mmCIF file of C-alpha atoms in Angstrom:
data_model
loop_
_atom_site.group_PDB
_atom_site.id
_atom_site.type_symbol
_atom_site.label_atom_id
_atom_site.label_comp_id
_atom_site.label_asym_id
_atom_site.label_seq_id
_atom_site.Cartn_x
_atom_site.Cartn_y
_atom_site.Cartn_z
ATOM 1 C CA UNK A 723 91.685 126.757 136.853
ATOM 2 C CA UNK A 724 94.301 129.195 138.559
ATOM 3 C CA UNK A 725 97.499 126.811 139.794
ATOM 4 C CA UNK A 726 99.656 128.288 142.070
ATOM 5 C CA UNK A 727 103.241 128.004 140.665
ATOM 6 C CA UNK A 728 106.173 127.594 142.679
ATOM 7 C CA UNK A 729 108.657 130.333 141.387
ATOM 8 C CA UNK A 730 111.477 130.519 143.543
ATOM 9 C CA UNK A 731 112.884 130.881 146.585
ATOM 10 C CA UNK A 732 111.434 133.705 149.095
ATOM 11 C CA UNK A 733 113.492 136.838 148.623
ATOM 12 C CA UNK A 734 111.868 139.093 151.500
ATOM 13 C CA UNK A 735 110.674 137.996 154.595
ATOM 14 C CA UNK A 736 108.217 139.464 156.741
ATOM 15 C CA UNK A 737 108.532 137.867 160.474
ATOM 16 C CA UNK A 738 104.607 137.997 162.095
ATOM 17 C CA UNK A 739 104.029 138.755 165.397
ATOM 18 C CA UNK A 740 106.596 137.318 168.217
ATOM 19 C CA UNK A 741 110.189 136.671 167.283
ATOM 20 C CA UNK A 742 110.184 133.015 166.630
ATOM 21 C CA UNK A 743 113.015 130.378 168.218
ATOM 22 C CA UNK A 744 115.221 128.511 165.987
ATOM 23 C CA UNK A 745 113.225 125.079 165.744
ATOM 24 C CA UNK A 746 112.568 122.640 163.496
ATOM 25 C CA UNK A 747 109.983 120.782 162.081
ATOM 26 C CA UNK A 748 109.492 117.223 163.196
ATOM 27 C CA UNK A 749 110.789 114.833 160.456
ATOM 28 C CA UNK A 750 107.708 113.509 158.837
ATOM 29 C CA UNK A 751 106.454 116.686 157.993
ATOM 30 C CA UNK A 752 109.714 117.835 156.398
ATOM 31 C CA UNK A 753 109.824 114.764 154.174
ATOM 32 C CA UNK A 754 106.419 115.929 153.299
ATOM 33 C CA UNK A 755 107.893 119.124 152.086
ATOM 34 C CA UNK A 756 110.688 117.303 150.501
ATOM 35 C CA UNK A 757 108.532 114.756 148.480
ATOM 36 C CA UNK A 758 106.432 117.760 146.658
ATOM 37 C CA UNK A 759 109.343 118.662 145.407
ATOM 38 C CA UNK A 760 109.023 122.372 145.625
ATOM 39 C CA UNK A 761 111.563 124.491 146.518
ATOM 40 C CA UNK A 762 111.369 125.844 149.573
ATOM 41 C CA UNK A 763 113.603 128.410 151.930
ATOM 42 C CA UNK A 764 114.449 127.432 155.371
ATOM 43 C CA UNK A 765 114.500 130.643 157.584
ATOM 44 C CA UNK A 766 114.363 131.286 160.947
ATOM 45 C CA UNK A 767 110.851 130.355 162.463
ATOM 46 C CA UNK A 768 109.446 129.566 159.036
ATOM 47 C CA UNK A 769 109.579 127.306 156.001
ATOM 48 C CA UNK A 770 108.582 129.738 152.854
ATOM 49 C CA UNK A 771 107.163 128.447 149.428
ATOM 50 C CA UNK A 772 106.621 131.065 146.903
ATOM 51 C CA UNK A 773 104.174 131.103 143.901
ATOM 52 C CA UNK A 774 103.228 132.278 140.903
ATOM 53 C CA UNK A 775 99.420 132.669 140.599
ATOM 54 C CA UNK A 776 97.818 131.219 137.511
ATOM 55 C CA UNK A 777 98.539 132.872 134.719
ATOM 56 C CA UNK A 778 98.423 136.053 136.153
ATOM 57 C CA UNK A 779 101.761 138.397 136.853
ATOM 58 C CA UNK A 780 101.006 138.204 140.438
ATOM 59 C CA UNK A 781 102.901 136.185 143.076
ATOM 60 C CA UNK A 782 102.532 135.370 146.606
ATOM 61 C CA UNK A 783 104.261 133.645 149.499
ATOM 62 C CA UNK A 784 103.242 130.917 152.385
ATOM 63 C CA UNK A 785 104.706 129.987 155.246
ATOM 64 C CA UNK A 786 104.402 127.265 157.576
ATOM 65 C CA UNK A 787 104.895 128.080 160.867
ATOM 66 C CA UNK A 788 107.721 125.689 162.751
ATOM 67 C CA UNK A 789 106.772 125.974 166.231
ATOM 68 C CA UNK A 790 103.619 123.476 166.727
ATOM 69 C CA UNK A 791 100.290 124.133 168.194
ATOM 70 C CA UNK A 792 98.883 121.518 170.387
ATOM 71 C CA UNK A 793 95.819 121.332 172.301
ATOM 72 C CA UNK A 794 94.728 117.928 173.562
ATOM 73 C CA UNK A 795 95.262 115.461 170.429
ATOM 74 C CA UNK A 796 95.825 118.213 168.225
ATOM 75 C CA UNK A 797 99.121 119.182 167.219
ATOM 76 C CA UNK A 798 99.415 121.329 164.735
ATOM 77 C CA UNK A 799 101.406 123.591 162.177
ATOM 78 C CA UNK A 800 100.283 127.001 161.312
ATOM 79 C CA UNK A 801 100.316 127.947 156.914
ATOM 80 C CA UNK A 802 99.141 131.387 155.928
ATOM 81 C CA UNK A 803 99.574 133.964 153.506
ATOM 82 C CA UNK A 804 99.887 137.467 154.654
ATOM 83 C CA UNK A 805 97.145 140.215 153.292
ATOM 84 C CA UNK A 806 97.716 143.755 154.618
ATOM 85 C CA UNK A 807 100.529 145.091 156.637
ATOM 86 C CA UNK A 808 100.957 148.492 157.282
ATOM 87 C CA UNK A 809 100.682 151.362 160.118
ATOM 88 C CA UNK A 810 97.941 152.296 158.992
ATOM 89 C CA UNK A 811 94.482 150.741 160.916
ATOM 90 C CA UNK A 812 92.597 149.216 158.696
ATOM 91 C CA UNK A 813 89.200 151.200 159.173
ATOM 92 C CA UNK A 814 86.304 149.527 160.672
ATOM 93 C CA UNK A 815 83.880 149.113 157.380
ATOM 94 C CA UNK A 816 87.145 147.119 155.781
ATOM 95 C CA UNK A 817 87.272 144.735 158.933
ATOM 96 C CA UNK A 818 83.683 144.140 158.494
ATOM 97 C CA UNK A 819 83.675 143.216 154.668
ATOM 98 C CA UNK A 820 86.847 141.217 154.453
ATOM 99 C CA UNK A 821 86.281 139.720 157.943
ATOM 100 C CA UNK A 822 82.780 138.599 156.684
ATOM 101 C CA UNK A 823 83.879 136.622 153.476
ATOM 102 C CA UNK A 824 82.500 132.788 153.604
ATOM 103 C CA UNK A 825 85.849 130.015 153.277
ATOM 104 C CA UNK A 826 85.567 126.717 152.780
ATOM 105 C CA UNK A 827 88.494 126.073 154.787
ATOM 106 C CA UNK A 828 90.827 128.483 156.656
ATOM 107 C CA UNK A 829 90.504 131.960 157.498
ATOM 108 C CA UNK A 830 91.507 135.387 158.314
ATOM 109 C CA UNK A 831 93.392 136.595 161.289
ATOM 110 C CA UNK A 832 93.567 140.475 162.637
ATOM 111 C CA UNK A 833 96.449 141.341 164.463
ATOM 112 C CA UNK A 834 97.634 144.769 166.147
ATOM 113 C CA UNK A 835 100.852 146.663 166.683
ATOM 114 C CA UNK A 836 102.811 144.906 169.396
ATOM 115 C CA UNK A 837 106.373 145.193 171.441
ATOM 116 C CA UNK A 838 107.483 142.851 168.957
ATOM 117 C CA UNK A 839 105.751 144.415 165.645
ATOM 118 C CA UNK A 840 104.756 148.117 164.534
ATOM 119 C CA UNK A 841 102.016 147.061 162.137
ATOM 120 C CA UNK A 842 98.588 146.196 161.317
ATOM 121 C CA UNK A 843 98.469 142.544 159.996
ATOM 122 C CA UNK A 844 95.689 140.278 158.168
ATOM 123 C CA UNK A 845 96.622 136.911 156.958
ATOM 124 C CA UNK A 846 94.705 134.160 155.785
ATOM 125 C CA UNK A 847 95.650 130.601 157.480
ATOM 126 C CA UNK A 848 95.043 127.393 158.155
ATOM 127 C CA UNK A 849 96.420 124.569 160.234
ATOM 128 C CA UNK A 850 98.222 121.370 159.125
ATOM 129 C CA UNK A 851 99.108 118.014 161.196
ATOM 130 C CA UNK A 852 102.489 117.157 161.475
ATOM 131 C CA UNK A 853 101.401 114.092 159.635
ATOM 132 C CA UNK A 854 100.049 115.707 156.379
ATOM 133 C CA UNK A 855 100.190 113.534 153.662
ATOM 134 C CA UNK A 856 102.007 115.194 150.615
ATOM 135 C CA UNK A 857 99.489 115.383 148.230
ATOM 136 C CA UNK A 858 97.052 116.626 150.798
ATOM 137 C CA UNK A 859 99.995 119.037 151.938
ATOM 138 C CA UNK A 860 100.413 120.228 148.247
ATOM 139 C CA UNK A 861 96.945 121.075 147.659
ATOM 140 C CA UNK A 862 96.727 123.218 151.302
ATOM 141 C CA UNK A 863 99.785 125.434 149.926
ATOM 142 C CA UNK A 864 98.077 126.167 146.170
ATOM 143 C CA UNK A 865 95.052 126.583 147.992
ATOM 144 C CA UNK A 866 96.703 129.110 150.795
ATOM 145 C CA UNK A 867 98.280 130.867 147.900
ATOM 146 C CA UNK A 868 95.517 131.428 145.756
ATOM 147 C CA UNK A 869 93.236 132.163 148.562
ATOM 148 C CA UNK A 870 95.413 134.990 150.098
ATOM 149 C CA UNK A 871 96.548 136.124 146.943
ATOM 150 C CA UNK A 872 92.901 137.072 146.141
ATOM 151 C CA UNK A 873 92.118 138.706 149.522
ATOM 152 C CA UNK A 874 95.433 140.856 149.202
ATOM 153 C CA UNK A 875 94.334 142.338 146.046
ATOM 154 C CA UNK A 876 90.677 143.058 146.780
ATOM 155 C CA UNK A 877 92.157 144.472 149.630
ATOM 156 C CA UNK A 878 95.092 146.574 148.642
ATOM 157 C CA UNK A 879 95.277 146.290 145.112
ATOM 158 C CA UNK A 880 98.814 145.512 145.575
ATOM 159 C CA UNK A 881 101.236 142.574 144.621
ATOM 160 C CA UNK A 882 103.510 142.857 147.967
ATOM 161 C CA UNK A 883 103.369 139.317 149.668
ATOM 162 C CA UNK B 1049 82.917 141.443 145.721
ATOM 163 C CA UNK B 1050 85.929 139.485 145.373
ATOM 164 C CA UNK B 1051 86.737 138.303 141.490
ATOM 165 C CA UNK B 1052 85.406 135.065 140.678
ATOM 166 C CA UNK B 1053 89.270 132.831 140.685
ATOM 167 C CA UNK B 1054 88.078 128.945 141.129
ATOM 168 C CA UNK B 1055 90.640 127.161 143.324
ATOM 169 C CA UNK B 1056 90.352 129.235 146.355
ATOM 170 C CA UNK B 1057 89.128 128.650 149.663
ATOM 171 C CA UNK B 1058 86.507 131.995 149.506
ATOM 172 C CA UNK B 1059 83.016 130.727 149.160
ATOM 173 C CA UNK B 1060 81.913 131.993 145.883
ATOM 174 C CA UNK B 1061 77.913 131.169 146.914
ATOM 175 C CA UNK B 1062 75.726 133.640 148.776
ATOM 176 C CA UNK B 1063 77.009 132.846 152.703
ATOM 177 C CA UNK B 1064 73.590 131.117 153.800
ATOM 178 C CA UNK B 1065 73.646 128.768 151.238
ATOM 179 C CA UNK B 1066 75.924 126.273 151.473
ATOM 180 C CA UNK B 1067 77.271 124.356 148.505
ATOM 181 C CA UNK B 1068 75.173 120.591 148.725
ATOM 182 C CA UNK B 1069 78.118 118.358 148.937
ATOM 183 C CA UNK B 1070 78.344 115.035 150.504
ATOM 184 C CA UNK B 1071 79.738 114.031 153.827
ATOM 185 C CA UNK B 1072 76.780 113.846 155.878
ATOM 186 C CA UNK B 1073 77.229 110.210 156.511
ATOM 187 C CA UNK B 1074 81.081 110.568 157.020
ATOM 188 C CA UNK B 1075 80.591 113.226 159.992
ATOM 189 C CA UNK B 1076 77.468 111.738 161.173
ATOM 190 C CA UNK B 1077 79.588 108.488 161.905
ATOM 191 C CA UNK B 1078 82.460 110.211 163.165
ATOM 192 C CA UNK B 1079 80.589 111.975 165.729
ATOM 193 C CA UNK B 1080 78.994 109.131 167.018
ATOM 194 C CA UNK B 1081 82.778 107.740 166.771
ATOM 195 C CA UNK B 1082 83.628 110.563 169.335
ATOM 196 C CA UNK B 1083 80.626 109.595 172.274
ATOM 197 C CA UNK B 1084 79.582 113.020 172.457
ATOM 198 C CA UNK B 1085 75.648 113.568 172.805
ATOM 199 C CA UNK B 1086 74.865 115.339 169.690
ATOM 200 C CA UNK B 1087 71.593 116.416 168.238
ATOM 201 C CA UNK B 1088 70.536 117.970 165.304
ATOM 202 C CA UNK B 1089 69.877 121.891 164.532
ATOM 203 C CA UNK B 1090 66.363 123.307 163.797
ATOM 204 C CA UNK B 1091 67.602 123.570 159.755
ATOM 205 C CA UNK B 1092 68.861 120.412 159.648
ATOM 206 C CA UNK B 1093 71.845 121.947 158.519
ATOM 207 C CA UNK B 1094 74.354 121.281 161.740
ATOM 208 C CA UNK B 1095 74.670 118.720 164.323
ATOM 209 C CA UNK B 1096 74.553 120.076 167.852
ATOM 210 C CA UNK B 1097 77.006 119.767 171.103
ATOM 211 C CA UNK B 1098 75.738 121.585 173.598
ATOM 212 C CA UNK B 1099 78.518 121.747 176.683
ATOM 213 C CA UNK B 1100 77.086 122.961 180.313
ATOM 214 C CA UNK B 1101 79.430 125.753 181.673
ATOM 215 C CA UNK B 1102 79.359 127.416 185.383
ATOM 216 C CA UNK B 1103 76.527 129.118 186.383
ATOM 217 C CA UNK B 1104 73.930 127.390 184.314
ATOM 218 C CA UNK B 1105 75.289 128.472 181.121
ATOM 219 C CA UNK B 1106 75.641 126.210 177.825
ATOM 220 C CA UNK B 1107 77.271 126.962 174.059
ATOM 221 C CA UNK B 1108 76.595 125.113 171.625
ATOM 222 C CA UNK B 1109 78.790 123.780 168.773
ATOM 223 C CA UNK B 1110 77.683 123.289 165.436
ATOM 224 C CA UNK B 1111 79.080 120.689 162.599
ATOM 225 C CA UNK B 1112 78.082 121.309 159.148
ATOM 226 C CA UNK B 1113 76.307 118.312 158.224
ATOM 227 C CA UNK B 1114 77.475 118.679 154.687
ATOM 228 C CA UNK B 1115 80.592 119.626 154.118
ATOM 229 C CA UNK B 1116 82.420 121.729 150.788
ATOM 230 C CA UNK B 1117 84.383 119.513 148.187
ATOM 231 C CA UNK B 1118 87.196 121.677 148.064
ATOM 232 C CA UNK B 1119 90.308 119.964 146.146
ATOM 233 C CA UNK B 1120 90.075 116.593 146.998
ATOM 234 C CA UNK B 1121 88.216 117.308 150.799
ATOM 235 C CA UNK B 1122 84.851 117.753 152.294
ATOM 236 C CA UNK B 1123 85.705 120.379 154.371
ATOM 237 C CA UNK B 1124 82.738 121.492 157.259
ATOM 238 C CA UNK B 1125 83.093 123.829 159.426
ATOM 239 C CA UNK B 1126 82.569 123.656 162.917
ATOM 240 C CA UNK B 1127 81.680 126.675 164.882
ATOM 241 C CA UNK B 1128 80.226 128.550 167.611
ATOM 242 C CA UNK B 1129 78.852 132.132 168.635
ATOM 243 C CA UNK B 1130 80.851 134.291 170.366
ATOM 244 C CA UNK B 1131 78.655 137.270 170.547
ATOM 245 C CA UNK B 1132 75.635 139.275 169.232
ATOM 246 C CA UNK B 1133 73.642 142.268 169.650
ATOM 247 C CA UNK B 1134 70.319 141.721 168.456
ATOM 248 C CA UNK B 1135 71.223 141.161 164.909
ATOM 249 C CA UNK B 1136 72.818 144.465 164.792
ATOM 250 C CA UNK B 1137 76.546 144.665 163.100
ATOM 251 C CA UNK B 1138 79.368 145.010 165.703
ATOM 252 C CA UNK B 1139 80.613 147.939 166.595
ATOM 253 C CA UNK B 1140 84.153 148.776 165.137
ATOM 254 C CA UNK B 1141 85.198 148.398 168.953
ATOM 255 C CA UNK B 1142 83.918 144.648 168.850
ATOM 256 C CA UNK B 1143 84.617 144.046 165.998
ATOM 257 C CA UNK B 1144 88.506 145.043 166.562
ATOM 258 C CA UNK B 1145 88.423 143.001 169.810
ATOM 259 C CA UNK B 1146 87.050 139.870 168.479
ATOM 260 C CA UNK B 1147 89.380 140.061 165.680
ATOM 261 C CA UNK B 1148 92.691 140.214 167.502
ATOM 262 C CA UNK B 1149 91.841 137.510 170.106
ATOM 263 C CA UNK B 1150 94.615 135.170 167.831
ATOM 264 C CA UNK B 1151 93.860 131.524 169.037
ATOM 265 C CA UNK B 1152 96.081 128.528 168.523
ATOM 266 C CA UNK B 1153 93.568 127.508 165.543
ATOM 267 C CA UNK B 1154 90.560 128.585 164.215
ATOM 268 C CA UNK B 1155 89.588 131.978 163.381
ATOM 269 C CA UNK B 1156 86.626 134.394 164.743
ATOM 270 C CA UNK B 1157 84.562 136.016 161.877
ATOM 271 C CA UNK B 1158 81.332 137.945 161.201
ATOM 272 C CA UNK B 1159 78.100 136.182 159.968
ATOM 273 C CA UNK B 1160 75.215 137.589 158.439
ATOM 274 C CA UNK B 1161 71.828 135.943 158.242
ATOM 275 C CA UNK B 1162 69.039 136.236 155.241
ATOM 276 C CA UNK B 1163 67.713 138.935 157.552
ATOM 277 C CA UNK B 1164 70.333 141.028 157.571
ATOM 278 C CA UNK B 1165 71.166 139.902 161.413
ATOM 279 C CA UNK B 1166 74.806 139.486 162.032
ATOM 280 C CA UNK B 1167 77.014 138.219 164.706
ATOM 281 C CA UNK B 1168 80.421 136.927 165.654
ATOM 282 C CA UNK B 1169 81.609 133.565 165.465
ATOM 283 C CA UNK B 1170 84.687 131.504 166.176
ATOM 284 C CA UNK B 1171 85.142 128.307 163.481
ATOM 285 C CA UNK B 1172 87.524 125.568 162.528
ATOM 286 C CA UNK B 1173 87.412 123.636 159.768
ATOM 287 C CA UNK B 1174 87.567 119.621 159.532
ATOM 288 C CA UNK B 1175 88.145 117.244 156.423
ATOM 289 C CA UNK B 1176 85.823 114.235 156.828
ATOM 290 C CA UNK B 1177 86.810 112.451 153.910
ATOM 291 C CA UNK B 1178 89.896 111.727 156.766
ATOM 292 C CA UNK B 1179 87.913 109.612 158.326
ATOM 293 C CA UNK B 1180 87.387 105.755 157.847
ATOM 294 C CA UNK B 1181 84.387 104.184 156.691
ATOM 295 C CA UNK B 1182 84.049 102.897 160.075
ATOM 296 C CA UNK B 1183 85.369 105.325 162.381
ATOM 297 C CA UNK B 1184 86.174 104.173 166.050
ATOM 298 C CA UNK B 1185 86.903 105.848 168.830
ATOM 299 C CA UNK B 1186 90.396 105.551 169.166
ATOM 300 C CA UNK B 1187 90.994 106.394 165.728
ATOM 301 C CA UNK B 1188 93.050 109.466 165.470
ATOM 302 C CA UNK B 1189 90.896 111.519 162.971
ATOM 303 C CA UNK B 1190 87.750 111.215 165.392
ATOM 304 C CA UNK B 1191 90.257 112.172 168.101
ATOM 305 C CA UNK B 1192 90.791 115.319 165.887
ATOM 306 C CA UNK B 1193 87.518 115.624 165.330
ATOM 307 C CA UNK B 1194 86.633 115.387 169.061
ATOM 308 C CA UNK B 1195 89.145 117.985 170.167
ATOM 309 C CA UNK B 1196 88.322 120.545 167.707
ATOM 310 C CA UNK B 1197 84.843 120.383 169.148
ATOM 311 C CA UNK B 1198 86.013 121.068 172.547
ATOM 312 C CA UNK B 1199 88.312 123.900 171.470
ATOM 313 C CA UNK B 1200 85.682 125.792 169.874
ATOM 314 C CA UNK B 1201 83.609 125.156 172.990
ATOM 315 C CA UNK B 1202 86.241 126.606 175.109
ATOM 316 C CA UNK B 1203 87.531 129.460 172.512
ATOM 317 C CA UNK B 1204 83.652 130.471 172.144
ATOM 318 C CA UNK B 1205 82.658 130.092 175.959
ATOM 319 C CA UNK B 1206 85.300 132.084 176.979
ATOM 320 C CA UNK B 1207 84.873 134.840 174.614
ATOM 321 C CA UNK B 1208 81.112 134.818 174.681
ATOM 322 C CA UNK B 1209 81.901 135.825 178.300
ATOM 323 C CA UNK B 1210 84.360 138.026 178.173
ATOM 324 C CA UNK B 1211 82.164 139.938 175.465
ATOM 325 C CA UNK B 1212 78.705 139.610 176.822
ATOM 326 C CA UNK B 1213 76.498 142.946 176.609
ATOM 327 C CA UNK B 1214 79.770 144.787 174.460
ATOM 328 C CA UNK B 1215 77.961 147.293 171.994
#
């Protein structure tokens, strides 16, 4: 089966939506990061992982998002993997295909041009608890990586995240 | 169609079949866990929280009863439906609207039935092998479990509203 492969450190960054504040994660969940011993680039807003899919020539990047979610008990920490970005729309038929694909866990997000952000944007995502375990934590980035990797190039055809 | 890669999240079975997988027991327990009144659907496929809103109206949540073994979890999805127009496919307007409503968590997609009938829903996902083999209510992962019921409640009621009658 395809593994993910962590290749390096992320070389381009592409901020999503709102500029993001300088925070950081809370301390259990970076010693999560630290113990699955990937490398892993700190930038503003983010924490990036990027990987090598299978044993294909393709790569592609996640991020987990620093600033938490919360919502009653909840608290959590967006991961995704960006799809399409451009200026161009996506057209309605392509909304309707890729927004109608079945996951077993995560899914896709649409977002539109903004004050903050010329472009259209689809990323696939999920949510992790501050208190991810690291194995569990491991498998959610592979699976991220893999998962978006495959919906960029049905997509696009390209190999740009 | 996508191609076929194995470790990814994309379902890689026809969208009204689920994948038989285990975790019936684990979810049934941790929604009794929770306290909320929960029933059963008509397919036997989802448990059932129906919420009363203003004016009379209700949504419904549904919890896959089994969940999908997906590397190392049983993940089911809970959901609700945000909108639908008699089975017919969403406009590109909806659709675009739905879409960019970004939530904390969750996502809003577009189901199609056996028939061909489609609508829009709003889903999370939840790992019930997380829970205990005796789940209480105080324990953290039926809290989680509990919440993310009630946010696709409120996620779904409101945009059920805000999109009722949209062609």
């Amino acid at each position: 089966m395809p593994i993910a492969t962590l290749i390096g450190l992320v070389s381009a960054f592409q901020q999503t939506a709102t500029q993001e504040p300088v925070t950081e994660l809370p301390p259990n969940l970076m010693v999560s990061i630290r113990e699955t011993n990937l490398k892993f680039d700190d930038i503003p807003g983010f924490i990036g992982f990027k990987f090598k899919i299978g044993s294909s020539t393709r790569n592609h990047t996640v991020y987990i998002r620093k600033k938490n979610e919360t919502y009653r008990s909840l608290n959590v920490h967006e991961m995704f993997g960006n799809v399409y970005e451009s200026k161009t729309e996506p057209t309605g038929d392509q909304l309707l295909k890729i927004f109608s694909t079945r996951f077993s866990y995560g899914g896709l997000v649409y977002e539109q041009p903004s004050a903050s952000q010329p472009n259209y944007r689809v990323r696939f995502r999920t949510v992790i608890a501050g208190d991810i375990a690291t194995a569990n934590l491991r498998k959610l980035l592979d699976l991220c990586a893999t998962t978006a990797d495959s919906i960029e190039k049905d997509l696009t055809s390209k190999d740009v995240f | 169609m996508f191609a076929p890669l194995t470790l990814t999240a994309i379902l890689a079975t026809s969208p009204q079949t689920a994948p038989a997988d285990k975790g019936r027991a684990a979810i049934e327990l941790g929604l009794k866990a929770t306290g909320l009144n929960f029933g059963t659907s008509t397919s036997g496929k989802s448990f059932t929280v129906t919420f009363d809103h203003e004016n009379n109206q209700k949504q419904v949540v549904y919890v896959a009863t089994e969940g999908s073994a997906l590397s190392g979890m049983q993940s089911h999805i809970i959901y609700s439906q945000c909108w639908s127009n008699g089975g017919l496919a969403p406009s590109e307007k909806v659709l675009k609207l739905a879409l960019s409503k970004s939530k904390k968590l969750g996502q809003f997609y577009v189901y199609k039935d056996t028939s061909d009938k489609y609508a829009i829903r709003f889903g999370v996902h939840f790992d019930s092998n997380l829970l205990p083999v005796k789940p209480t209510s105080g324990e953290p992962t039926v809290m989680t479990l509990k919440d993310l019921i009630y946010f696709v409640d409120a996620v779904a009621f409101e945009t059920t509203t805000e999109m009722k009658g949209m062609q």
